[in-house]
Every structure is written in structure tokens, then in C-alpha cells.
Amino acid sequence: MHTLAELAQVAGAQLRGDAATPIDGVGTLAAARPGQIGFLANPKYRQLLAGTQASAVILGAEDAGACPVACLIADNPHLAYARVAALFDPAAGRQQGVHARACVDAAAEVADDAWIGPMAVIEAGAVIGPRVQVGPGCVVGARTTIGADSRLVANVTVLHDCVLGERVLVHPGAVIGADGFGLANDRGCWVKVPQLGRVVIGNDVEIGVNTAVDRGALEDTVLADGVKLDNLIQIAHNVRVGA
């Protein structure tokens, strides 16, 4: 539960109405109930504003005069909504400790306030940073580093010698650091070329469900700060995405 004043501060928005109004969730203009906050970021939904049952609405200055309830007036209503909605996201909760059914090598380093979930495997030399969340069934390979506040949701595999920055979010089924597709031809027979590079991922990167990021052949595969990948994408070896 948050007050409207608290949400205004988080959103960086101007508050109009009762600052003490309690808000316990978010919803659309059409479906929100009393106690929730709605948002108007697309003018095609403007006709729903007059009839909303929400206790408050996030919107732009051009729509504030038509709002029948309290409102948060933002320069960028969609961005303001994203910041407010994050407060009500159940997936954002953090745990601490190592689950009894996790397997953590004695030579791995795990921050005291990190969480290693059931059936997760942390190999020798891996470094799990502060407040990192390693979900059920994940594998973090040898000598891989996971930066502060990152989250591997579930069944994520990050193979050896990879580097993930801070606040990286990796969704279920993603594989980071598997071999790139490298083959040499020996008179009609194919010989595997070892893939000796790494995957290096910057800060604030998000990787979608079942996405593969292959390790480099010699140089690294790189995802720069702020890169966002959707589901079912392959990033081949030696690729650089972002600045």
C-alpha cells in the first residue's frame, strides 16, 4: 500500500487531489477499481477517463482538466506509470540466502545478501554480487561474474567465464555463453573450432525467454549497457550490440 504522495515522488509527477489517498495496485482506465491507480498515455483511450472507477490516474497536463478523480500529472505518463507499477510488481521481491537444495561450489563467492534458489548450480570461481537473485534451476558456470542487483529468473544457464553487469534481468530458458557455430573444413569433413571468447554484458540489460547469446570465437560477444532483447533471439558469436 502506498499513498498518492509517495507515488507522485516516485513518478516525478505533480499531484492534484488528496495526497493521503491510499493506492494498492494499478489497472487500466476501464478495469481499475477504487484503491487502484490508472493511467492515460495514449489519446485513443481518452474517452474512458470520465467513467473510470480508479482512485487516481496518471496522465499528461493536456488531460488533467477532464480527470474526475485525483491525478498525477507527468511529462511522460507512460514512464511515470512504469515507475509506479514497479512498486506493485510481485516479481520484484528479493530473497536472501542459499536454498538447501542448491549446489554452490566451495570456491565460488556469493554475497551475503544474494539468493541462490532450489536446484541452482554455482560452479567454482563464480562470483555472485550483492543482492543478486539466482532462481530455481539456474546454472552459473566457472569463473563467471554476476553483478549487483541482477536477476536470473529460472532455468537460466550462464556458462563459464562470462561477465554480467549490474541490474541485468535474464528471463527463463535463456542461455548465455554457449559455443558459437564455428567449423573448419577438412576435405569434406567438419572440424569444430573451439570458441575461446566470452560473453560480456553491460549494466541494465534485459534478455528475454529462450534467447541465446553465444560466446565469441576469440574476441568477446558484447551486449552494451541498456540493451534489451525480446524472446527467442539468437546473438551469434563475436556480435556487438549497442554502443
Coordinates of N, CA and C in Angstrom, one line a residue:
M1 N 0.8 -1.2 0.0 CA 0.0 0.0 0.0 C 0.9 1.2 0.0
H2 N 0.5 2.2 -0.8 CA 1.3 3.5 -0.9 C 0.3 4.6 -1.0
T3 N 0.7 5.8 -0.5 CA -0.1 6.9 -0.6 C 0.1 7.6 -2.0
L4 N -0.8 8.4 -2.4 CA -0.7 9.1 -3.7 C 0.6 10.0 -3.6
A5 N 0.8 10.6 -2.5 CA 2.0 11.4 -2.4 C 3.3 10.6 -2.6
E6 N 3.4 9.4 -2.1 CA 4.5 8.6 -2.3 C 4.7 8.2 -3.8
L7 N 3.6 7.9 -4.4 CA 3.6 7.6 -5.9 C 4.1 8.8 -6.7
A8 N 3.6 10.0 -6.3 CA 4.0 11.2 -7.0 C 5.5 11.4 -7.0
Q9 N 6.1 11.1 -5.8 CA 7.5 11.3 -5.6 C 8.3 10.3 -6.5
V10 N 7.8 9.1 -6.5 CA 8.5 8.0 -7.3 C 8.4 8.4 -8.8
A11 N 7.2 8.8 -9.2 CA 6.9 9.1 -10.6 C 7.5 10.4 -11.1
G12 N 7.9 11.3 -10.2 CA 8.4 12.6 -10.5 C 7.2 13.4 -11.2
A13 N 6.0 13.3 -10.6 CA 4.8 13.9 -11.2 C 4.2 14.9 -10.2
Q14 N 3.4 15.8 -10.8 CA 2.7 16.8 -10.0 C 1.4 16.2 -9.5
L15 N 1.1 16.3 -8.2 CA -0.1 15.7 -7.6 C -1.2 16.7 -7.6
R16 N -2.4 16.2 -8.0 CA -3.6 17.0 -7.8 C -4.6 16.2 -7.1
G17 N -5.1 16.5 -5.9 CA -6.0 15.8 -5.2 C -5.5 15.5 -3.8
D18 N -6.1 14.5 -3.1 CA -5.8 14.2 -1.7 C -4.5 13.4 -1.7
A19 N -3.4 14.0 -1.1 CA -2.1 13.3 -1.1 C -2.1 12.0 -0.2
A20 N -3.1 11.9 0.7 CA -3.1 10.7 1.6 C -3.9 9.6 1.0
T21 N -4.4 9.7 -0.3 CA -5.2 8.7 -0.9 C -4.4 7.4 -0.9
P22 N -5.0 6.3 -0.4 CA -4.2 5.0 -0.4 C -4.4 4.3 -1.7
I23 N -3.3 3.8 -2.3 CA -3.3 3.1 -3.5 C -2.7 1.7 -3.3
D24 N -3.4 0.6 -3.7 CA -2.9 -0.7 -3.5 C -2.7 -1.5 -4.8
G25 N -2.7 -0.8 -5.9 CA -2.5 -1.5 -7.2 C -2.7 -0.6 -8.4
V26 N -2.4 -1.2 -9.6 CA -2.6 -0.4 -10.8 C -3.6 -1.1 -11.7
G27 N -4.2 -0.4 -12.6 CA -5.1 -1.0 -13.6 C -5.4 -0.1 -14.8
T28 N -6.1 -0.6 -15.7 CA -6.4 0.2 -16.9 C -7.6 1.2 -16.5
L29 N -7.8 2.2 -17.3 CA -8.9 3.1 -17.0 C -10.2 2.3 -17.0
A30 N -10.4 1.3 -17.8 CA -11.7 0.6 -17.9 C -11.9 -0.4 -16.8
A31 N -10.8 -1.0 -16.3 CA -10.9 -2.1 -15.3 C -10.5 -1.7 -13.9
A32 N -9.8 -0.6 -13.7 CA -9.4 -0.3 -12.4 C -10.5 -0.1 -11.4
R33 N -10.3 -0.5 -10.2 CA -11.3 -0.4 -9.1 C -10.9 0.7 -8.2
P34 N -11.8 1.1 -7.3 CA -11.3 2.1 -6.2 C -10.2 1.5 -5.4
G35 N -9.2 2.3 -5.1 CA -8.0 1.9 -4.5 C -6.8 1.7 -5.4
Q36 N -7.1 1.6 -6.7 CA -6.1 1.4 -7.7 C -5.8 2.8 -8.5
I37 N -4.7 2.8 -9.2 CA -4.4 4.0 -10.0 C -4.3 3.5 -11.4
G38 N -5.0 4.3 -12.3 CA -5.0 4.0 -13.7 C -4.0 4.9 -14.4
F39 N -3.9 4.8 -15.7 CA -3.0 5.7 -16.5 C -3.6 6.0 -17.9
L40 N -3.3 7.1 -18.4 CA -3.7 7.5 -19.7 C -2.4 8.0 -20.5
A41 N -1.9 7.2 -21.3 CA -0.7 7.6 -22.1 C -1.0 7.6 -23.6
N42 N -2.1 7.1 -24.0 CA -2.5 7.0 -25.4 C -3.8 7.7 -25.6
P43 N -3.9 8.8 -26.5 CA -5.1 9.5 -26.6 C -6.3 8.7 -27.1
K44 N -6.1 7.6 -27.7 CA -7.2 6.8 -28.1 C -8.1 6.2 -27.0
Y45 N -7.5 6.3 -25.8 CA -8.3 5.8 -24.6 C -8.8 7.0 -23.8
R46 N -8.8 8.2 -24.3 CA -9.2 9.4 -23.6 C -10.7 9.3 -23.2
Q47 N -11.5 8.6 -24.1 CA -12.9 8.6 -23.8 C -13.3 7.8 -22.6
L48 N -12.3 7.0 -22.1 CA -12.5 6.1 -20.9 C -12.3 6.9 -19.6
L49 N -11.7 8.1 -19.7 CA -11.3 8.8 -18.5 C -12.5 9.2 -17.6
A50 N -13.6 9.7 -18.3 CA -14.7 10.2 -17.5 C -15.4 9.1 -16.6
G51 N -15.4 7.9 -17.1 CA -16.1 6.8 -16.4 C -15.2 6.0 -15.5
T52 N -13.9 6.3 -15.4 CA -13.0 5.4 -14.6 C -13.4 5.3 -13.2
Q53 N -13.3 4.1 -12.6 CA -13.5 3.9 -11.2 C -12.2 3.9 -10.4
A54 N -11.1 4.2 -11.0 CA -9.8 4.3 -10.3 C -9.9 5.4 -9.3
S55 N -9.1 5.3 -8.2 CA -9.0 6.4 -7.3 C -8.1 7.5 -7.7
A56 N -7.3 7.2 -8.7 CA -6.4 8.3 -9.3 C -5.9 7.8 -10.6
V57 N -5.4 8.8 -11.4 CA -5.0 8.5 -12.8 C -3.7 9.2 -13.0
I58 N -2.7 8.5 -13.7 CA -1.5 9.1 -14.2 C -1.8 9.6 -15.6
L59 N -1.5 10.9 -15.9 CA -1.8 11.4 -17.2 C -1.0 12.6 -17.5
G60 N -1.1 13.2 -18.7 CA -0.4 14.4 -19.1 C -1.2 15.6 -18.8
A61 N -0.6 16.8 -18.8 CA -1.2 18.0 -18.4 C -2.4 18.3 -19.3
E62 N -2.4 17.9 -20.6 CA -3.4 18.2 -21.5 C -4.7 17.4 -21.1
D63 N -4.7 16.4 -20.3 CA -5.9 15.6 -19.9 C -6.3 15.9 -18.5
A64 N -5.5 16.6 -17.7 CA -5.8 16.8 -16.3 C -7.1 17.5 -16.1
G65 N -7.5 18.4 -16.9 CA -8.7 19.1 -16.7 C -10.0 18.3 -16.8
A66 N -9.9 17.2 -17.5 CA -11.0 16.3 -17.7 C -11.0 15.1 -16.8
C67 N -10.1 15.1 -15.8 CA -10.0 13.9 -14.9 C -10.9 14.1 -13.8
P68 N -11.8 13.1 -13.5 CA -12.8 13.2 -12.5 C -12.3 12.8 -11.1
V69 N -11.1 12.3 -11.0 CA -10.5 11.9 -9.7 C -9.2 12.5 -9.5
A70 N -8.5 12.2 -8.5 CA -7.2 12.7 -8.2 C -6.3 12.2 -9.4
C71 N -5.2 13.0 -9.6 CA -4.3 12.6 -10.7 C -2.9 12.9 -10.4
L72 N -2.0 12.2 -11.1 CA -0.6 12.5 -11.1 C -0.3 13.0 -12.5
I73 N 0.2 14.3 -12.6 CA 0.4 14.9 -13.9 C 1.9 14.8 -14.3
A74 N 2.2 14.1 -15.4 CA 3.5 13.8 -15.7 C 3.9 14.3 -17.1
D75 N 5.1 14.6 -17.3 CA 5.5 15.0 -18.7 C 5.5 13.8 -19.6
N76 N 5.8 12.6 -19.1 CA 5.8 11.3 -19.8 C 5.0 10.3 -19.0
P77 N 3.7 10.3 -19.3 CA 2.8 9.4 -18.5 C 3.2 7.9 -18.5
H78 N 3.6 7.5 -19.7 CA 4.0 6.1 -19.8 C 5.2 5.7 -18.9
L79 N 6.2 6.6 -18.9 CA 7.3 6.4 -18.0 C 6.9 6.5 -16.5
A80 N 6.1 7.5 -16.2 CA 5.6 7.6 -14.8 C 4.9 6.3 -14.4
Y81 N 4.0 5.8 -15.3 CA 3.3 4.5 -15.0 C 4.3 3.4 -14.7
A82 N 5.4 3.3 -15.5 CA 6.4 2.2 -15.4 C 7.0 2.3 -14.0
R83 N 7.3 3.5 -13.5 CA 7.9 3.7 -12.2 C 7.0 3.3 -11.1
V84 N 5.7 3.7 -11.2 CA 4.7 3.4 -10.2 C 4.4 1.9 -10.2
A85 N 4.2 1.3 -11.4 CA 3.9 -0.1 -11.5 C 5.0 -1.0 -10.8
A86 N 6.2 -0.5 -10.9 CA 7.3 -1.3 -10.3 C 7.1 -1.5 -8.8
L87 N 6.4 -0.6 -8.2 CA 6.2 -0.7 -6.7 C 5.2 -1.8 -6.4
F88 N 4.4 -2.2 -7.4 CA 3.4 -3.3 -7.2 C 3.7 -4.6 -7.9
D89 N 4.9 -4.7 -8.4 CA 5.3 -5.9 -9.1 C 5.7 -7.0 -8.1
P90 N 5.0 -8.1 -8.0 CA 5.3 -9.1 -7.1 C 6.6 -9.8 -7.4
A91 N 7.0 -9.8 -8.7 CA 8.3 -10.4 -9.1 C 9.5 -9.7 -8.6
A92 N 9.3 -8.4 -8.1 CA 10.4 -7.6 -7.7 C 10.9 -7.9 -6.3
G93 N 10.2 -8.8 -5.6 CA 10.6 -9.1 -4.2 C 11.9 -9.8 -4.2
R94 N 12.7 -9.6 -3.2 CA 14.0 -10.2 -3.1 C 14.1 -11.1 -1.9
Q95 N 14.8 -12.2 -2.1 CA 15.1 -13.1 -1.0 C 16.6 -13.1 -0.7
Q96 N 17.0 -13.8 0.3 CA 18.4 -13.9 0.7 C 18.7 -15.3 1.1
G97 N 20.0 -15.7 0.9 CA 20.4 -17.0 1.4 C 20.6 -18.0 0.3
V98 N 21.0 -19.2 0.7 CA 21.2 -20.3 -0.2 C 20.3 -21.4 0.1
H99 N 19.4 -21.8 -0.9 CA 18.5 -22.9 -0.6 C 19.2 -24.2 -0.3
A100 N 18.5 -25.0 0.5 CA 19.1 -26.2 0.9 C 19.4 -27.2 -0.2
R101 N 18.6 -27.0 -1.3 CA 18.8 -27.9 -2.5 C 19.6 -27.2 -3.6
A102 N 20.2 -26.1 -3.3 CA 21.1 -25.5 -4.3 C 22.5 -26.2 -4.1
C103 N 23.3 -26.1 -5.2 CA 24.7 -26.7 -5.2 C 25.7 -25.5 -5.5
V104 N 26.4 -25.1 -4.4 CA 27.3 -24.0 -4.6 C 28.7 -24.5 -4.3
D105 N 29.6 -24.4 -5.3 CA 31.0 -24.9 -5.1 C 31.7 -24.1 -4.0
A106 N 32.5 -24.8 -3.2 CA 33.2 -24.1 -2.1 C 34.1 -23.0 -2.6
A107 N 34.5 -23.0 -3.9 CA 35.4 -22.0 -4.4 C 34.6 -20.9 -5.1
A108 N 33.3 -20.9 -5.0 CA 32.5 -19.7 -5.5 C 32.4 -18.7 -4.4
E109 N 32.1 -17.4 -4.9 CA 31.9 -16.3 -4.0 C 30.5 -15.8 -4.1
V110 N 29.7 -15.9 -3.0 CA 28.3 -15.5 -3.1 C 28.1 -14.4 -2.0
A111 N 27.6 -13.2 -2.4 CA 27.4 -12.2 -1.4 C 26.4 -12.6 -0.4
D112 N 26.5 -12.1 0.8 CA 25.7 -12.5 1.9 C 24.2 -12.2 1.7
D113 N 23.9 -11.1 0.9 CA 22.6 -10.7 0.7 C 22.0 -11.2 -0.7
A114 N 22.7 -12.1 -1.3 CA 22.3 -12.7 -2.6 C 21.4 -13.9 -2.2
W115 N 20.6 -14.4 -3.3 CA 19.8 -15.5 -3.1 C 20.1 -16.6 -4.2
I116 N 20.3 -17.8 -3.7 CA 20.5 -18.9 -4.7 C 19.4 -19.9 -4.5
G117 N 18.5 -20.1 -5.5 CA 17.3 -20.8 -5.4 C 17.5 -22.3 -5.5
P118 N 16.4 -23.1 -5.3 CA 16.5 -24.5 -5.3 C 17.0 -25.1 -6.7
M119 N 17.8 -26.1 -6.6 CA 18.3 -26.8 -7.8 C 19.3 -25.9 -8.6
A120 N 19.6 -24.7 -8.2 CA 20.6 -23.9 -8.9 C 22.0 -24.5 -8.6
V121 N 22.9 -24.2 -9.6 CA 24.3 -24.7 -9.5 C 25.2 -23.5 -9.7
I122 N 26.1 -23.3 -8.8 CA 27.1 -22.2 -8.9 C 28.5 -22.9 -8.9
E123 N 29.2 -22.8 -10.0 CA 30.5 -23.5 -10.2 C 31.6 -22.8 -9.6
A124 N 32.8 -23.5 -9.5 CA 34.0 -22.9 -8.9 C 34.4 -21.6 -9.5
G125 N 34.8 -20.7 -8.7 CA 35.3 -19.4 -9.2 C 34.3 -18.4 -9.6
A126 N 33.0 -18.8 -9.6 CA 31.9 -17.9 -9.9 C 31.8 -16.8 -8.8
V127 N 31.4 -15.6 -9.2 CA 31.2 -14.5 -8.3 C 29.8 -14.0 -8.4
I128 N 29.0 -14.1 -7.3 CA 27.6 -13.7 -7.3 C 27.6 -12.4 -6.4
G129 N 27.2 -11.3 -7.0 CA 27.4 -10.0 -6.4 C 26.2 -9.7 -5.4
P130 N 26.3 -8.5 -4.8 CA 25.3 -8.1 -3.8 C 23.9 -8.1 -4.4
R131 N 22.9 -8.7 -3.6 CA 21.5 -8.6 -3.9 C 21.1 -9.4 -5.2
V132 N 22.0 -10.2 -5.7 CA 21.7 -10.9 -6.9 C 20.7 -12.0 -6.6
Q133 N 19.8 -12.3 -7.5 CA 18.8 -13.3 -7.4 C 19.0 -14.4 -8.4
V134 N 19.4 -15.6 -8.0 CA 19.6 -16.7 -8.9 C 18.5 -17.7 -8.7
G135 N 17.6 -17.8 -9.6 CA 16.3 -18.5 -9.4 C 16.5 -20.0 -9.6
P136 N 15.4 -20.7 -9.4 CA 15.4 -22.2 -9.4 C 16.0 -22.7 -10.7
G137 N 16.8 -23.7 -10.6 CA 17.3 -24.4 -11.8 C 18.3 -23.7 -12.6
C138 N 18.8 -22.6 -12.2 CA 19.8 -21.8 -12.9 C 21.2 -22.4 -12.8
V139 N 22.1 -22.2 -13.8 CA 23.5 -22.7 -13.7 C 24.3 -21.5 -14.0
V140 N 25.3 -21.2 -13.1 CA 26.3 -20.2 -13.3 C 27.6 -20.9 -13.3
G141 N 28.3 -20.7 -14.5 CA 29.5 -21.5 -14.8 C 30.7 -21.0 -14.1
A142 N 31.8 -21.8 -14.2 CA 33.0 -21.5 -13.5 C 33.6 -20.1 -14.0
R143 N 34.0 -19.3 -13.0 CA 34.6 -18.0 -13.1 C 33.7 -17.0 -13.8
T144 N 32.5 -17.2 -13.8 CA 31.5 -16.2 -14.3 C 31.2 -15.2 -13.2
T145 N 31.0 -14.0 -13.6 CA 30.7 -12.9 -12.6 C 29.3 -12.4 -12.9
I146 N 28.4 -12.3 -11.8 CA 27.1 -11.7 -11.9 C 27.1 -10.4 -11.1
G147 N 26.9 -9.3 -11.7 CA 26.9 -8.0 -11.0 C 25.7 -7.7 -10.1
A148 N 25.9 -6.7 -9.2 CA 24.9 -6.4 -8.2 C 23.5 -6.2 -8.8
D149 N 22.5 -6.6 -8.0 CA 21.1 -6.4 -8.3 C 20.6 -7.1 -9.6
S150 N 21.4 -8.0 -10.1 CA 21.0 -8.7 -11.3 C 20.0 -9.9 -10.9
R151 N 19.3 -10.4 -11.8 CA 18.3 -11.5 -11.5 C 18.3 -12.5 -12.7
L152 N 18.6 -13.7 -12.4 CA 18.3 -14.8 -13.3 C 17.0 -15.5 -12.8
V153 N 16.0 -15.4 -13.6 CA 14.7 -15.7 -13.1 C 14.5 -17.2 -12.8
A154 N 14.7 -18.1 -13.8 CA 14.6 -19.5 -13.5 C 15.1 -20.3 -14.8
N155 N 15.8 -21.4 -14.5 CA 16.3 -22.2 -15.6 C 17.2 -21.4 -16.6
V156 N 17.9 -20.5 -16.1 CA 18.9 -19.7 -17.0 C 20.2 -20.4 -16.8
T157 N 20.9 -20.5 -18.0 CA 22.3 -21.0 -18.0 C 23.3 -19.9 -18.4
V158 N 24.2 -19.6 -17.6 CA 25.3 -18.7 -17.9 C 26.6 -19.5 -17.8
L159 N 27.2 -19.9 -18.9 CA 28.4 -20.8 -18.9 C 29.6 -20.0 -18.5
H160 N 30.7 -20.7 -18.5 CA 32.0 -20.3 -17.9 C 32.5 -19.0 -18.4
D161 N 33.2 -18.2 -17.6 CA 34.0 -17.1 -17.9 C 33.2 -15.9 -18.5
C162 N 31.9 -15.9 -18.3 CA 31.1 -14.8 -18.8 C 31.0 -13.6 -17.7
V163 N 30.7 -12.5 -18.2 CA 30.6 -11.3 -17.3 C 29.2 -10.7 -17.5
L164 N 28.4 -10.6 -16.4 CA 27.1 -9.8 -16.4 C 27.3 -8.6 -15.5
G165 N 26.9 -7.5 -16.0 CA 27.0 -6.3 -15.2 C 25.9 -6.2 -14.1
E166 N 25.6 -4.9 -13.7 CA 24.7 -4.7 -12.7 C 23.3 -4.5 -13.2
R167 N 22.3 -5.0 -12.4 CA 20.8 -4.8 -12.8 C 20.5 -5.5 -14.1
V168 N 21.1 -6.6 -14.4 CA 20.8 -7.4 -15.6 C 19.6 -8.4 -15.2
L169 N 18.7 -8.4 -16.1 CA 17.5 -9.3 -15.9 C 17.5 -10.3 -17.0
V170 N 17.5 -11.6 -16.7 CA 17.6 -12.7 -17.7 C 16.4 -13.6 -17.4
H171 N 15.5 -13.8 -18.4 CA 14.3 -14.5 -18.2 C 14.5 -16.0 -18.5
P172 N 13.5 -16.8 -18.1 CA 13.7 -18.3 -18.1 C 14.1 -18.8 -19.5
G173 N 15.0 -19.8 -19.4 CA 15.4 -20.6 -20.6 C 16.5 -19.9 -21.4
A174 N 16.9 -18.7 -21.0 CA 18.0 -18.1 -21.8 C 19.3 -18.8 -21.5
V175 N 20.1 -18.9 -22.5 CA 21.5 -19.5 -22.4 C 22.5 -18.5 -22.9
I176 N 23.4 -18.2 -22.0 CA 24.5 -17.2 -22.3 C 25.8 -17.9 -22.2
G177 N 26.6 -17.8 -23.3 CA 28.0 -18.3 -23.3 C 28.1 -19.7 -23.9
A178 N 27.1 -20.2 -24.6 CA 27.3 -21.5 -25.3 C 28.2 -21.2 -26.5
D179 N 28.7 -22.3 -27.1 CA 29.6 -22.2 -28.2 C 28.9 -21.5 -29.4
G180 N 29.6 -20.6 -30.1 CA 29.2 -20.2 -31.4 C 29.4 -21.3 -32.4
F181 N 28.8 -21.1 -33.6 CA 28.8 -22.1 -34.6 C 30.1 -21.9 -35.5
G182 N 31.1 -22.5 -35.1 CA 32.4 -22.4 -35.7 C 32.9 -23.7 -36.2
L183 N 33.2 -23.9 -37.5 CA 33.6 -25.2 -38.1 C 34.7 -24.9 -39.1
A184 N 35.7 -25.8 -39.2 CA 36.7 -25.8 -40.3 C 36.5 -27.0 -41.1
N185 N 36.7 -26.8 -42.4 CA 36.5 -27.9 -43.4 C 37.8 -28.7 -43.6
D186 N 37.8 -30.0 -43.4 CA 38.9 -30.9 -43.6 C 38.5 -31.9 -44.7
R187 N 38.7 -31.5 -46.0 CA 38.4 -32.4 -47.1 C 37.0 -33.0 -47.0
G188 N 36.1 -32.1 -46.8 CA 34.7 -32.5 -46.7 C 34.2 -32.9 -45.4
C189 N 35.0 -33.0 -44.4 CA 34.6 -33.3 -43.0 C 34.7 -32.0 -42.2
W190 N 33.8 -31.8 -41.3 CA 33.8 -30.6 -40.5 C 34.4 -30.8 -39.1
V191 N 35.3 -29.9 -38.8 CA 36.1 -30.0 -37.5 C 35.7 -28.8 -36.7
K192 N 35.3 -29.0 -35.5 CA 34.8 -28.0 -34.6 C 36.0 -27.0 -34.3
V193 N 35.7 -25.7 -34.4 CA 36.6 -24.7 -34.0 C 36.3 -24.3 -32.5
P194 N 37.2 -24.4 -31.6 CA 37.0 -24.0 -30.2 C 36.6 -22.6 -30.1
Q195 N 35.6 -22.3 -29.3 CA 35.1 -20.9 -29.1 C 35.7 -20.4 -27.8
L196 N 36.7 -19.6 -27.9 CA 37.6 -19.2 -26.7 C 37.3 -17.8 -26.2
G197 N 36.4 -17.1 -26.8 CA 36.0 -15.8 -26.2 C 34.9 -16.0 -25.1
R198 N 34.4 -14.8 -24.7 CA 33.5 -14.8 -23.6 C 32.2 -14.1 -24.1
V199 N 31.2 -14.0 -23.2 CA 30.1 -13.1 -23.4 C 30.3 -12.0 -22.3
V200 N 30.3 -10.7 -22.7 CA 30.4 -9.6 -21.7 C 29.1 -8.8 -21.9
I201 N 28.4 -8.6 -20.8 CA 27.1 -7.9 -20.8 C 27.2 -6.8 -19.8
G202 N 26.8 -5.6 -20.3 CA 26.8 -4.4 -19.5 C 25.8 -4.3 -18.5
N203 N 25.5 -3.1 -18.0 CA 24.5 -2.8 -16.9 C 23.2 -2.6 -17.6
D204 N 22.1 -2.9 -16.8 CA 20.7 -2.5 -17.2 C 20.3 -3.2 -18.5
V205 N 20.8 -4.4 -18.7 CA 20.4 -5.2 -19.9 C 19.3 -6.2 -19.5
E206 N 18.4 -6.4 -20.4 CA 17.3 -7.4 -20.2 C 17.4 -8.4 -21.4
I207 N 17.3 -9.7 -21.1 CA 17.4 -10.8 -22.1 C 16.1 -11.6 -21.9
G208 N 15.4 -11.8 -23.0 CA 14.1 -12.5 -23.0 C 14.1 -14.0 -22.9
V209 N 13.0 -14.6 -22.8 CA 12.8 -16.0 -22.7 C 13.4 -16.8 -23.9
N210 N 14.2 -17.8 -23.5 CA 14.7 -18.8 -24.6 C 15.6 -18.0 -25.6
T211 N 16.3 -17.0 -25.2 CA 17.2 -16.3 -26.0 C 18.6 -16.9 -25.8
A212 N 19.4 -16.9 -26.9 CA 20.8 -17.5 -26.8 C 21.7 -16.4 -27.2
V213 N 22.8 -16.2 -26.3 CA 23.9 -15.3 -26.6 C 25.1 -16.1 -26.6
D214 N 25.7 -16.4 -27.8 CA 26.8 -17.3 -28.0 C 28.1 -16.6 -27.6
R215 N 29.1 -17.3 -27.0 CA 30.4 -16.8 -26.7 C 31.2 -16.5 -28.0
G216 N 32.1 -15.6 -27.9 CA 33.0 -15.3 -29.0 C 33.9 -16.4 -29.4
A217 N 34.4 -16.4 -30.7 CA 35.4 -17.4 -31.1 C 36.7 -17.1 -30.5
L218 N 37.2 -15.8 -30.6 CA 38.4 -15.4 -29.9 C 38.1 -14.1 -29.1
E219 N 37.5 -13.1 -29.8 CA 37.1 -11.9 -29.1 C 35.7 -12.1 -28.5
D220 N 35.3 -11.2 -27.6 CA 34.1 -11.4 -26.9 C 32.8 -11.0 -27.7
T221 N 31.7 -11.7 -27.4 CA 30.4 -11.2 -27.8 C 30.0 -10.2 -26.7
V222 N 29.5 -9.1 -27.1 CA 29.2 -8.0 -26.2 C 27.8 -7.4 -26.4
L223 N 27.1 -7.3 -25.2 CA 25.9 -6.5 -25.1 C 26.2 -5.3 -24.3
A224 N 26.1 -4.1 -24.9 CA 26.4 -2.9 -24.2 C 25.4 -2.5 -23.1
D225 N 25.7 -1.5 -22.3 CA 24.7 -1.0 -21.3 C 23.4 -0.7 -22.0
G226 N 22.3 -1.2 -21.3 CA 21.0 -0.8 -21.7 C 20.4 -1.6 -22.8
V227 N 21.0 -2.6 -23.3 CA 20.5 -3.4 -24.4 C 19.3 -4.2 -23.9
K228 N 18.2 -4.2 -24.7 CA 17.0 -5.0 -24.4 C 16.7 -6.0 -25.5
L229 N 16.7 -7.3 -25.2 CA 16.4 -8.4 -26.1 C 15.1 -9.0 -25.8
D230 N 14.2 -9.2 -26.8 CA 13.0 -9.9 -26.6 C 13.2 -11.4 -26.6
N231 N 12.1 -12.2 -26.6 CA 12.2 -13.7 -26.5 C 12.7 -14.2 -27.9
L232 N 13.3 -15.4 -27.8 CA 13.6 -16.3 -28.9 C 14.5 -15.6 -29.9
I233 N 15.5 -14.9 -29.4 CA 16.6 -14.3 -30.2 C 17.9 -15.0 -30.1
Q234 N 18.6 -15.1 -31.2 CA 20.0 -15.6 -31.2 C 20.9 -14.5 -31.5
I235 N 21.9 -14.3 -30.6 CA 23.0 -13.4 -30.8 C 24.2 -14.3 -31.1
A236 N 24.7 -14.2 -32.3 CA 25.8 -15.1 -32.7 C 27.1 -14.7 -32.2
H237 N 28.1 -15.6 -32.3 CA 29.5 -15.3 -31.7 C 30.1 -14.1 -32.4
N238 N 30.8 -13.3 -31.5 CA 31.5 -12.1 -31.9 C 30.7 -10.9 -32.2
V239 N 29.3 -11.0 -32.1 CA 28.5 -9.9 -32.3 C 28.6 -8.8 -31.2
R240 N 28.5 -7.6 -31.5 CA 28.4 -6.5 -30.6 C 27.1 -5.7 -30.8
V241 N 26.3 -5.7 -29.7 CA 25.0 -5.0 -29.7 C 25.1 -3.8 -28.8
G242 N 24.8 -2.6 -29.3 CA 24.8 -1.4 -28.6 C 26.1 -0.6 -28.8
A243 N 26.2 0.5 -28.1 CA 27.3 1.4 -28.3 C 28.6 0.8 -28.0

